[in-house]
Short mmCIF file of C-alpha atoms in Angstrom, two decimals:
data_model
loop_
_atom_site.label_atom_id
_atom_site.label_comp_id
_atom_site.label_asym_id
_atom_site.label_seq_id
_atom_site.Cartn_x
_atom_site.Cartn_y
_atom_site.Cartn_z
CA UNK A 1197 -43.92 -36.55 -63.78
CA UNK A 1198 -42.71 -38.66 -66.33
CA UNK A 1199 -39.35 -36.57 -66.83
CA UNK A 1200 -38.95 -36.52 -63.24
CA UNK A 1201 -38.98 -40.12 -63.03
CA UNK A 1202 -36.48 -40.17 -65.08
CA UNK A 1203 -34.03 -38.59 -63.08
CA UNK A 1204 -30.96 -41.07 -61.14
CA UNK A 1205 -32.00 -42.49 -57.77
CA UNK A 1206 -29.42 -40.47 -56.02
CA UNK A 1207 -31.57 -37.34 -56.93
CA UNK A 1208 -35.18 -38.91 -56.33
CA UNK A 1209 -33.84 -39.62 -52.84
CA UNK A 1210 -32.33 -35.54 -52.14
CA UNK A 1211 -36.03 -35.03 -53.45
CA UNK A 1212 -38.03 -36.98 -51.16
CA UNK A 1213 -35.79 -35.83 -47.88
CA UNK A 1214 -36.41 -32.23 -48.55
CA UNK A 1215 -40.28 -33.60 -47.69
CA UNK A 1216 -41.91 -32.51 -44.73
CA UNK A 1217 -42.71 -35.50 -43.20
CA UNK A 1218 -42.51 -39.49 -43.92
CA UNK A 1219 -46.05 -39.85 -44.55
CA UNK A 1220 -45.22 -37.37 -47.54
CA UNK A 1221 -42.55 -39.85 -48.45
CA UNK A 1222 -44.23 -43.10 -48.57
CA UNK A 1223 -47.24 -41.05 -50.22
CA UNK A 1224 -44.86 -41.12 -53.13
CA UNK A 1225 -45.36 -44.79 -53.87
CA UNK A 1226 -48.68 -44.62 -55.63
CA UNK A 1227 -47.44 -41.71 -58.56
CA UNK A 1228 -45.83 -44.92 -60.49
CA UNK A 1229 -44.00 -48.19 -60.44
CA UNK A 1230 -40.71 -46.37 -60.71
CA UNK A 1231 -41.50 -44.75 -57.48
CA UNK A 1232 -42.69 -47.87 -55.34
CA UNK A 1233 -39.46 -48.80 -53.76
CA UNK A 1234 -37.58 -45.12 -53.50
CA UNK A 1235 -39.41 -44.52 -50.13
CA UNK A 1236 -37.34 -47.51 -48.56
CA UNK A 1237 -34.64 -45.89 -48.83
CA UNK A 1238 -35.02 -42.20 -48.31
CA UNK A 1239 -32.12 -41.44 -45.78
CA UNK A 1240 -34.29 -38.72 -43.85
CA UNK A 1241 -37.53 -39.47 -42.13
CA UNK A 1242 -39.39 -37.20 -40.11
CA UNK A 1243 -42.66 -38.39 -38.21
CA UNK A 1244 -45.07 -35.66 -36.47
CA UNK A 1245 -47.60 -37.41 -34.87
CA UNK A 1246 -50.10 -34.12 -35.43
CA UNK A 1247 -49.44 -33.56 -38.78
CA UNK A 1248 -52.46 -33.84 -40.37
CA UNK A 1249 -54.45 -34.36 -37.01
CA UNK A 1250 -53.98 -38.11 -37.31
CA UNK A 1251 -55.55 -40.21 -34.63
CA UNK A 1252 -52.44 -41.40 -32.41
CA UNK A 1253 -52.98 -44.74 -32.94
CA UNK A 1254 -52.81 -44.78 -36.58
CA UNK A 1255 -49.55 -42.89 -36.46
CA UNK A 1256 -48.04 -45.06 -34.26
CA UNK A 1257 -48.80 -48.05 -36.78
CA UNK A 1258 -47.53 -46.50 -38.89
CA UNK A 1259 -43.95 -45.68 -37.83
CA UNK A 1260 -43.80 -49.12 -36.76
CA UNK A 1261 -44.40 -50.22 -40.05
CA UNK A 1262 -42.27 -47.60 -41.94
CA UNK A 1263 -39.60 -48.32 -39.86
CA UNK A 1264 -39.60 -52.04 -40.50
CA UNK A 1265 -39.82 -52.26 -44.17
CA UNK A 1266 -37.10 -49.38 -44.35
CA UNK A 1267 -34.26 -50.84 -46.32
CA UNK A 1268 -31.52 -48.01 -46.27
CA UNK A 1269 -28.10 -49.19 -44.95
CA UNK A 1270 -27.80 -46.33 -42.95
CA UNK A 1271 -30.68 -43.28 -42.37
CA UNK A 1272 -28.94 -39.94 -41.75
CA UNK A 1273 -31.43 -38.33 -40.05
CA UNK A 1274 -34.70 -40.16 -37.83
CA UNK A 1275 -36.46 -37.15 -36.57
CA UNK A 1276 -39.71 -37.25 -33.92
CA UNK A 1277 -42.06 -34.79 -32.91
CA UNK A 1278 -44.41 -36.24 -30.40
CA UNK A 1279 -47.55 -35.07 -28.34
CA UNK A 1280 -48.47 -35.96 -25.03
CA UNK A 1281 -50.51 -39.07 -25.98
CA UNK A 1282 -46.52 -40.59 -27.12
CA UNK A 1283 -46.47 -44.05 -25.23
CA UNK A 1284 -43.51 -44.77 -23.65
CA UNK A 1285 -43.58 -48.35 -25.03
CA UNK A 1286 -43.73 -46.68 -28.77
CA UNK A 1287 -40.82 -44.83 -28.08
CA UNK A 1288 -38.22 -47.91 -27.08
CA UNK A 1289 -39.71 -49.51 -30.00
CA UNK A 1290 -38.49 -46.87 -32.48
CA UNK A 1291 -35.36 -46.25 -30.63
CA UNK A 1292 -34.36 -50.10 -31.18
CA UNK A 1293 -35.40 -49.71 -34.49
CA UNK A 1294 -32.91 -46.25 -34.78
CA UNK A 1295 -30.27 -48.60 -33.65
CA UNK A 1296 -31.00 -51.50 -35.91
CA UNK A 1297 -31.06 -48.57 -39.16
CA UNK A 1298 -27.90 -47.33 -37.95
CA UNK A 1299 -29.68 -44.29 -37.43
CA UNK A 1300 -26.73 -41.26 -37.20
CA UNK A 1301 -28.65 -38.46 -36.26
CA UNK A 1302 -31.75 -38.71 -33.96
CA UNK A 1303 -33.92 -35.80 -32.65
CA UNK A 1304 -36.69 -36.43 -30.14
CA UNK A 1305 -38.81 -33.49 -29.41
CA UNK A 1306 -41.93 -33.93 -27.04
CA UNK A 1307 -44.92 -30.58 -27.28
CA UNK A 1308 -43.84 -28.08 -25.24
CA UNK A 1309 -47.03 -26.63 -24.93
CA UNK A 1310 -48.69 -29.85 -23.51
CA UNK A 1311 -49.48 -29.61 -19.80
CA UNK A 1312 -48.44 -33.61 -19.55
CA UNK A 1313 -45.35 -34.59 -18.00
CA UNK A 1314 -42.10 -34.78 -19.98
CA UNK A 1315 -41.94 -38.23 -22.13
CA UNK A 1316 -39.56 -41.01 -20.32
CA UNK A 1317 -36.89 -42.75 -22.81
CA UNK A 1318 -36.02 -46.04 -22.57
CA UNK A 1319 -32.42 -47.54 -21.13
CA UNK A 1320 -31.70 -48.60 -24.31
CA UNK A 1321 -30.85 -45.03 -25.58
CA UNK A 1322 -28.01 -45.05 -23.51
CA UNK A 1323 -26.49 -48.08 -24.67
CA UNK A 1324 -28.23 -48.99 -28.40
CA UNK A 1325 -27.53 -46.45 -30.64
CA UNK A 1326 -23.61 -47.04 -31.46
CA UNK A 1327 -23.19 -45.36 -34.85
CA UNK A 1328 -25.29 -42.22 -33.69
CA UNK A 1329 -23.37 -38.97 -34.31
CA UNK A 1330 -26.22 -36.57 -33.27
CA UNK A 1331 -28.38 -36.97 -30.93
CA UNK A 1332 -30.69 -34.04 -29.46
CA UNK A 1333 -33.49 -34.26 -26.68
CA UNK A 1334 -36.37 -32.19 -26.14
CA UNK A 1335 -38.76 -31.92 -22.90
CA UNK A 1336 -37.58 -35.71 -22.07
CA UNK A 1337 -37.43 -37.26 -18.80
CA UNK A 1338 -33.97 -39.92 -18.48
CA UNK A 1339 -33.65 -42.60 -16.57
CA UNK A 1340 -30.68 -44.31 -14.11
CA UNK A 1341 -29.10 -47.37 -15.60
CA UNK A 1342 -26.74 -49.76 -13.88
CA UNK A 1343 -25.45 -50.91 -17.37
CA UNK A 1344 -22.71 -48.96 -18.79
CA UNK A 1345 -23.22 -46.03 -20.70
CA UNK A 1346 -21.99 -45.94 -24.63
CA UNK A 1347 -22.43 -42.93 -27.36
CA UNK A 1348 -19.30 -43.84 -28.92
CA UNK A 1349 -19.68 -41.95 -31.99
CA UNK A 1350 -21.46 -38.89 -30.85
CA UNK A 1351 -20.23 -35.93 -31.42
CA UNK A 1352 -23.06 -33.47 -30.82
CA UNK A 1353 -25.22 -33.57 -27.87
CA UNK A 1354 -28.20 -31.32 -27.90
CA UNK A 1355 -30.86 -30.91 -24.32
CA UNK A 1356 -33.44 -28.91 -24.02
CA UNK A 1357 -35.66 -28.92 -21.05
CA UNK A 1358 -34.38 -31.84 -20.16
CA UNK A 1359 -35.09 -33.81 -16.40
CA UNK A 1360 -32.03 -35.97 -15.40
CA UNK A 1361 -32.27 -38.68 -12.90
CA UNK A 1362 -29.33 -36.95 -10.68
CA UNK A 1363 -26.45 -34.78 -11.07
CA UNK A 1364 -23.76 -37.49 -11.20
CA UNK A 1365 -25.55 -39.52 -13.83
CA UNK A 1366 -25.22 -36.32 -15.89
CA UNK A 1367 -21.36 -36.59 -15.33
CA UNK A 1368 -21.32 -40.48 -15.89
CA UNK A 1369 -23.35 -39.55 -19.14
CA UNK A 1370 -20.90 -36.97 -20.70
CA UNK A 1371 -17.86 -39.02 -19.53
CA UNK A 1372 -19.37 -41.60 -21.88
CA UNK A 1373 -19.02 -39.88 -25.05
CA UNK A 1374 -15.03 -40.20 -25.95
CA UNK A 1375 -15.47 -38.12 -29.47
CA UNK A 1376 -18.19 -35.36 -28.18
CA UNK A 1377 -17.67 -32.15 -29.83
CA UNK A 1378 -20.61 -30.15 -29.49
CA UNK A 1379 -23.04 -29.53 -25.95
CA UNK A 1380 -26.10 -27.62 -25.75
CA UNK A 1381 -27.73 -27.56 -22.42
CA UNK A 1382 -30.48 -25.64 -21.86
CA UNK A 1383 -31.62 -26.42 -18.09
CA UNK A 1384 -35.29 -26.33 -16.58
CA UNK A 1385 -37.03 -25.56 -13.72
CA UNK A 1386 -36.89 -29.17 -11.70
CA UNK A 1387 -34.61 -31.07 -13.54
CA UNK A 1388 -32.49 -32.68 -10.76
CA UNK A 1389 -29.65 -31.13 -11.53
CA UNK A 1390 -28.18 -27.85 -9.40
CA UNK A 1391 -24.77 -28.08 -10.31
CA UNK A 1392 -24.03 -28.85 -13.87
CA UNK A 1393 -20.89 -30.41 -14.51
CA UNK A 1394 -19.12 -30.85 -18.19
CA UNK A 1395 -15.70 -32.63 -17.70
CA UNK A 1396 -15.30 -33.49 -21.87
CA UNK A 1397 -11.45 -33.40 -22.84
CA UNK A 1398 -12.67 -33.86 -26.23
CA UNK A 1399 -15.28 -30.77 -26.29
CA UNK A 1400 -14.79 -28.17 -28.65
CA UNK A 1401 -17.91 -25.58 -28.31
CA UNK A 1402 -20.32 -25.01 -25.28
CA UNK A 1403 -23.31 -23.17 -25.63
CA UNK A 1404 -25.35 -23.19 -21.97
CA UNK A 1405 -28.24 -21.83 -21.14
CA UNK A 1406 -30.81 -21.16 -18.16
CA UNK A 1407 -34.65 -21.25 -18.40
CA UNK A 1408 -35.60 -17.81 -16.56
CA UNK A 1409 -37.47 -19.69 -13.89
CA UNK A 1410 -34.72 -21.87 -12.78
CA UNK A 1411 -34.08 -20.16 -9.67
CA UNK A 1412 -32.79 -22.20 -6.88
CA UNK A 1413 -30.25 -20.57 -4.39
CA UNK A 1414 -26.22 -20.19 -4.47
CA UNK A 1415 -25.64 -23.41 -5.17
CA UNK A 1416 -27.07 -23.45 -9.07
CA UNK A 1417 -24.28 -23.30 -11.49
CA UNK A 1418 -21.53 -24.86 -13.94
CA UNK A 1419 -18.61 -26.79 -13.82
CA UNK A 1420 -16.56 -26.51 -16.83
CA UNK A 1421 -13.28 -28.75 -17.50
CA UNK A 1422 -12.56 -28.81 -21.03
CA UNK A 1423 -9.30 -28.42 -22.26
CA UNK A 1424 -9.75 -28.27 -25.74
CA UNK A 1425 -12.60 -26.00 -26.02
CA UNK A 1426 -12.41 -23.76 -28.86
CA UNK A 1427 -15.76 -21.90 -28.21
CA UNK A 1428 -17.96 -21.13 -25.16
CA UNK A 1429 -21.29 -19.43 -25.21
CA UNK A 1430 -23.14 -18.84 -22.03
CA UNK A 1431 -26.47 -17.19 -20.91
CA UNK A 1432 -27.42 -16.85 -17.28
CA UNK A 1433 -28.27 -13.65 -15.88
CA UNK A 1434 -29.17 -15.21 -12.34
CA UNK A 1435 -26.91 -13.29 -9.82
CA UNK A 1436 -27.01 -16.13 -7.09
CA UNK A 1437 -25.56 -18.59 -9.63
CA UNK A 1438 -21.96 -19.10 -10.73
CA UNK A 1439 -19.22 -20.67 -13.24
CA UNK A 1440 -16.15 -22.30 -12.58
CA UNK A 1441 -14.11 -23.37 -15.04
CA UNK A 1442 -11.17 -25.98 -13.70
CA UNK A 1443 -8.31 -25.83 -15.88
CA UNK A 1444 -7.13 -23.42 -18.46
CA UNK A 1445 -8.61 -23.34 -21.99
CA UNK A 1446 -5.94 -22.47 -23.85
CA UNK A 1447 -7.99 -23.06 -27.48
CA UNK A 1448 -10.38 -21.25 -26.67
CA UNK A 1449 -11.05 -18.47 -29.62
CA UNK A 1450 -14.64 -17.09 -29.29
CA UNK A 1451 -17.01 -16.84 -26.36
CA UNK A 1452 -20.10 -15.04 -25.55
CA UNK A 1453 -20.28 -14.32 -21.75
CA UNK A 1454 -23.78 -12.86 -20.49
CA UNK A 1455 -24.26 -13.71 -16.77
CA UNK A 1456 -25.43 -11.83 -14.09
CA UNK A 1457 -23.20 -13.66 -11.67
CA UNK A 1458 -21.82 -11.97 -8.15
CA UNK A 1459 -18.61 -13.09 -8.96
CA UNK A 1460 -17.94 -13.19 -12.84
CA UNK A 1461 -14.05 -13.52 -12.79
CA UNK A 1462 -13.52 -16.86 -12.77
CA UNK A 1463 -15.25 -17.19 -16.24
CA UNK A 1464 -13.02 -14.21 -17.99
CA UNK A 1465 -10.04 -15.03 -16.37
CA UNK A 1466 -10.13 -18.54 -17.68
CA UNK A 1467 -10.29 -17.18 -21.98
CA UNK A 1468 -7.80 -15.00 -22.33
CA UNK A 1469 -7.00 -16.28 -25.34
CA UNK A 1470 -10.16 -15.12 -27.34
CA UNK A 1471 -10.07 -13.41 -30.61
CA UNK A 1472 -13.92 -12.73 -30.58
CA UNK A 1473 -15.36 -11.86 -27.47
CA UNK A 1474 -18.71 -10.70 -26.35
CA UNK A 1475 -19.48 -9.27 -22.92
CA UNK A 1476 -22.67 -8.61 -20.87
CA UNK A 1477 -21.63 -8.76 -17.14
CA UNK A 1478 -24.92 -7.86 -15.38
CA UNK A 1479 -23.02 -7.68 -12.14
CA UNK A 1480 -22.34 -4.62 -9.49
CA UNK A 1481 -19.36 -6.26 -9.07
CA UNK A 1482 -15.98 -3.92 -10.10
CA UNK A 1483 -13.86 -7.30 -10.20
CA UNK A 1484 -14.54 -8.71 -13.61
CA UNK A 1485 -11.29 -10.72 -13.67
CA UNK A 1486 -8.27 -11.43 -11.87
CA UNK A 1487 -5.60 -8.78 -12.11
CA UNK A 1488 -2.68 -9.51 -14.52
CA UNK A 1489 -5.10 -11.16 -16.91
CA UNK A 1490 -4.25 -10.18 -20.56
CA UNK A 1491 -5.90 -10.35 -23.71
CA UNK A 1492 -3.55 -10.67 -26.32
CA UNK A 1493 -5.21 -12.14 -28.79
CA UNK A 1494 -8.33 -10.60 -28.49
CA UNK A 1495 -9.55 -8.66 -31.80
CA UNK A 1496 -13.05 -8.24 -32.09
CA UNK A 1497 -14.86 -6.98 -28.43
CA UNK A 1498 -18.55 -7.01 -28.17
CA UNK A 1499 -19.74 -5.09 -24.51
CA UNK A 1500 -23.52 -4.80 -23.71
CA UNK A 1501 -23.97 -1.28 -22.31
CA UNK A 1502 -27.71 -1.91 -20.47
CA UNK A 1503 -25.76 -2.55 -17.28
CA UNK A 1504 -24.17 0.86 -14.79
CA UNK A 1505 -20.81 -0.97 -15.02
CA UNK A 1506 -20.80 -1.53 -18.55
CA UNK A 1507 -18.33 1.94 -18.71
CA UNK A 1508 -15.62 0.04 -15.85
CA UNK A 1509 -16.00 -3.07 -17.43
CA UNK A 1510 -14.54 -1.31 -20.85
CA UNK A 1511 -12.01 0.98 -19.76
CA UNK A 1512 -10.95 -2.47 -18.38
CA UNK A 1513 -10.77 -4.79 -21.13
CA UNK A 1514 -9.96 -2.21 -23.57
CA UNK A 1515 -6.60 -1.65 -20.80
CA UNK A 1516 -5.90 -5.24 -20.88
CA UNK A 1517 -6.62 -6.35 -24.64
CA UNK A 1518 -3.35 -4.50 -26.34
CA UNK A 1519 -4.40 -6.15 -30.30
CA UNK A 1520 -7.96 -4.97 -30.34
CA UNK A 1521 -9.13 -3.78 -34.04
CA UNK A 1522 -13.13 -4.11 -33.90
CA UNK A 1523 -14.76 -2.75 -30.95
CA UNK A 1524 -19.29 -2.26 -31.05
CA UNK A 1525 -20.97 -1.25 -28.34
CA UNK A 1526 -24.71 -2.45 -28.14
CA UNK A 1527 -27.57 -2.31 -25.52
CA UNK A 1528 -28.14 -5.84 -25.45
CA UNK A 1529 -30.92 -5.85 -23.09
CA UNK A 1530 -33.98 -4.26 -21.57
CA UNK A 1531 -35.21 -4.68 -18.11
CA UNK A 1532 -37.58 -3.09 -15.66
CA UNK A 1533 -36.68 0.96 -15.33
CA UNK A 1534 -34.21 2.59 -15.92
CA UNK A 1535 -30.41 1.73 -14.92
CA UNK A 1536 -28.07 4.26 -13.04
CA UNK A 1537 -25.92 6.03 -15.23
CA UNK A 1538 -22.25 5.54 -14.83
CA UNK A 1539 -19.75 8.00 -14.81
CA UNK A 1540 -17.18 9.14 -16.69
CA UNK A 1541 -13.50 8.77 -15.45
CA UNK A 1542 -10.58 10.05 -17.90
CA UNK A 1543 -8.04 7.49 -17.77
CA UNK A 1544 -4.88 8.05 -16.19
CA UNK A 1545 -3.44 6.14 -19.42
CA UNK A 1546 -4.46 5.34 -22.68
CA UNK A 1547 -4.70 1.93 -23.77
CA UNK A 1548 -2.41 0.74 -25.99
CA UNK A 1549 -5.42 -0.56 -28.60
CA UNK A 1550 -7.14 2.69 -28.84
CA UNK A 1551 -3.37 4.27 -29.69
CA UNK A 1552 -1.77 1.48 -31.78
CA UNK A 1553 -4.58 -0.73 -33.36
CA UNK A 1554 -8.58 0.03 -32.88
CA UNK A 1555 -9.54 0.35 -36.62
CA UNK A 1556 -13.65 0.59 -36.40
CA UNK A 1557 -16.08 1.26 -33.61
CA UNK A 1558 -19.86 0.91 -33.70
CA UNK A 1559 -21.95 2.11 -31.35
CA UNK A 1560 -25.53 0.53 -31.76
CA UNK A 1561 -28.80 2.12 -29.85
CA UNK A 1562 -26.73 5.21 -28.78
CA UNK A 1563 -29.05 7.47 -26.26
CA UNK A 1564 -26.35 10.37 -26.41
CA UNK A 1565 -26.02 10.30 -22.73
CA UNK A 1566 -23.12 12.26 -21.12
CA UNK A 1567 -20.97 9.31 -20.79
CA UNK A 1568 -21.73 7.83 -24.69
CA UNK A 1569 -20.11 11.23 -25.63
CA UNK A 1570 -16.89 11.25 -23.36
CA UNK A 1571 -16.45 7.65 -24.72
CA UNK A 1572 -16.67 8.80 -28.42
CA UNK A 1573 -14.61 11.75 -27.82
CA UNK A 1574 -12.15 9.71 -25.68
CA UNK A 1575 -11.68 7.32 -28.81
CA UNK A 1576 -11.60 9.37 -31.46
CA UNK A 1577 -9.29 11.78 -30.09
CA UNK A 1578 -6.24 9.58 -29.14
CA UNK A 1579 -7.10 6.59 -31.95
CA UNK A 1580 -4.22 6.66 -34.35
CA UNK A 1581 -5.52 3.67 -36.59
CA UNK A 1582 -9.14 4.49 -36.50
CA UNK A 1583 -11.07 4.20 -39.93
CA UNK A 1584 -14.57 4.11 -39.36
CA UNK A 1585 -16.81 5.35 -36.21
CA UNK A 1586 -20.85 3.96 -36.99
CA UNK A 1587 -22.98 5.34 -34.81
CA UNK A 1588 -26.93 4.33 -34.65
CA UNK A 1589 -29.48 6.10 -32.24
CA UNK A 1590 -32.34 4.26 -30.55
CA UNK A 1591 -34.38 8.07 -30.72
CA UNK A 1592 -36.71 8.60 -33.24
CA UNK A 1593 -37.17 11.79 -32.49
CA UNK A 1594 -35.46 13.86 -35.46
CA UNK A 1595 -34.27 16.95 -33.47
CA UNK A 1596 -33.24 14.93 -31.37
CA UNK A 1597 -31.06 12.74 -34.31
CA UNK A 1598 -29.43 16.07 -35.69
CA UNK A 1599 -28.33 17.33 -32.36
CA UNK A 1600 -26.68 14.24 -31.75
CA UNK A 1601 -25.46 14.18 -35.38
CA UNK A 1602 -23.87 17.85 -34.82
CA UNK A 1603 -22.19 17.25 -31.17
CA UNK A 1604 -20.04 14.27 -33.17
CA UNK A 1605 -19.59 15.73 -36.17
CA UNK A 1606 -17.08 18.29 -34.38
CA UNK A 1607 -15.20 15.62 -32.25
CA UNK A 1608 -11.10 16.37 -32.93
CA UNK A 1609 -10.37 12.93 -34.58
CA UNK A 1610 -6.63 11.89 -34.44
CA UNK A 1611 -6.63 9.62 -37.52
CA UNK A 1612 -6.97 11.80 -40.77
CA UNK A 1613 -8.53 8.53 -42.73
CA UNK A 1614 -11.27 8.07 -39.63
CA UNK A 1615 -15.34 8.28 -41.61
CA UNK A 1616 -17.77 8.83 -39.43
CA UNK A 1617 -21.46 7.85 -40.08
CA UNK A 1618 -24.71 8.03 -38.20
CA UNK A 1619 -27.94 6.13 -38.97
#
């Protein structure tokens, strides 16, 4: 202990923020003099009101007086994990005292498990916290305010389950944060909100997501206008819902589309300048984006093959994409029975990226269905630049394995340098 002591105060400090919680921290005070004031100025603090299965009012005393002796000019990280016993009047206590700490990243989680209503945070969020940078909401309930809104340093916005007082004070909310970078949105069942709308010129990467039992009619869906969008990440396989993005993305480098939407082309139609792109249309529709829409700089292609139209929706890209060099092909999901198999349809052309630049294919959970095998053939017979061809089966039958093993092993393969492997 005594050579630990020893150490700088800018080391003691890393030390005591790698602890679990704050009640771990201050604990700290009693090993020696040396250690009595470090505490005050740990920069992370975590407080978990059932660590230790501490009666709720002793916990609550105790943040209050953590937070008021804390003496660090700015804490990088205030961090709450709260039951359902979590007074409302606690919580825009701490949140002034967030403010007053210059607190620059704040997470608020509420137990998920709890049967209780979803914790209600104070006004004062929405206008207090000025140097906050981070800022991410769990199971929360928000509330209107006629005051102006203000996060005029955030720049990642994370909600999880959360309830929102209406749909246009989500807008007003976003349209409050000049610098935002980041939005996570992961929408509930009852949360106000049918159509959610991001208009966020300064948003670079959108990750959205829809809790399985939100299920509300045609009308549930997103509203994307964000110019400067560099990444977009969506999961909602509801096929009443939709997308529409406003205005072109032209940043826009990566995106991971997996909707089940009747009507998916808005969405694909609106990246065409990916390089990374991952696609799991769960749709029946054959329109997966407008017609003259080209991929140029796409060069890595991800396509879920659970869905019939997973074959079309290939042949497709794969037409339109002229640059592609990585190309894996995975069974992304699993759902009730069996899906229809599609067919296979020689193309009256092929694409310029299986000819000219298609380096590597992988082929994860391969069943060795008619169609896989036309597919395989298809590519390996016409792709000049091809290197390596990974196949892995989902069988576990062995026979099974070494049939597959021997039907690929004598494909024709137009590139001399193309290794082909099977797990």
């Amino acid at each position: 202990m005594d050579s630990i002591s020893e150490l700088p105060d800018a080391l003691l400090l890393k030390i005591l923020s790698l602890l679990p919680t704050a009640r771990d921290v201050v604990a700290t005070m009693v090993l020696s003099k040396r250690w009595q004031p470090l505490w005050m100025m740990v920069p992370r603090l975590v407080y978990d009101d059932s660590y230790q299965n501490l009666e709720y009012g002793s916990f609550s005393r105790f943040v209050d007086k953590s937070l008021f002796l804390h003496e660090a000019p700015v804490i990088e990280t205030l961090h709450f994990r709260l039951g359902k016993t979590c007074g409302s009047g606690d919580i825009r206590v701490w949140i002034r005292a967030a403010d007053k700490c210059s607190v620059r990243r704040l997470i608020l989680e509420f137990d998920s498990s709890s049967s209780a209503s979803p914790a209600i945070l104070p006004r004062s969020l929405y206008t207090g916290c000025r140097v906050l940078a981070i800022l991410k909401l769990s199971k929360t309930v928000l509330v209107d305010v006629t005051s102006p809104i203000s996060f005029p340093s955030l720049k990642r916005l994370i909600l999880i389950s959360v309830k929102y007082p209406s749909e246009e004070f989500v807008q007003r909310m976003l349209s409050n944060c000049p610098v935002l970078e980041l939005l996570y949105v992961e929408q509930c069942p009852d949360d106000n909100v049918k159509i959610f709308t991001i208009r966020v010129p300064s948003l670079k990467t959108l990750i959205l997501r829809k809790s399985l039992d939100k299920r509300t009619g045609t009308e549930d869906g997103f509203v994307i206008d964000a110019p400067s969008l560099e990444g977009l990440d969506i999961l909602d396989d509801y096929r009443g819902g939709f997308c529409v993005i406003e205005n072109e993305m032209p940043n826009i480098v990566k995106a991971d589309v997996d909707v089940g939407y009747s009507h998916p082309e808005n969405i694909l139609s609106s990246i065409t300048s990916v390089k990374r792109l991952y696609l799991c249309v769960t749709s029946s529709s054959k329109v997966a984006y407008s017609v003259g829409s080209i991929f140029c700089c796409l060069v890595f292609l991800t396509i879920c093959t659970w869905e019939s139209e997973w074959l079309y929706l290939l042949m497709c890209v794969l037409k339109d994409s002229p640059n592609i060099r990585a190309l894996k092909l995975e069974q992304g999901h699993s759902g009730p029975g069996p899906q229809p198999r599609p067919c296979w349809s020689e193309p009256s052309s092929i694409p310029e990226c299986v000819i000219s630049s298609l380096q590597t294919l992988e082929w994860t959970e391969y069943e060795g269905a008619e169609e896989e095998k036309e597919v395989i053939a298809f590519i390996l017979r016409n792709g000049s630049c091809l290197k390596k061809v990974t196949i892995s089966s989902k069988s576990t039958d062995r026979d099974k394995k070494l049939e597959m093993i021997k039907e690929l092993a004598f494909l024709s393969r137009r590139s001399a340098t193309c290794h082909l492997t099977f797990d």
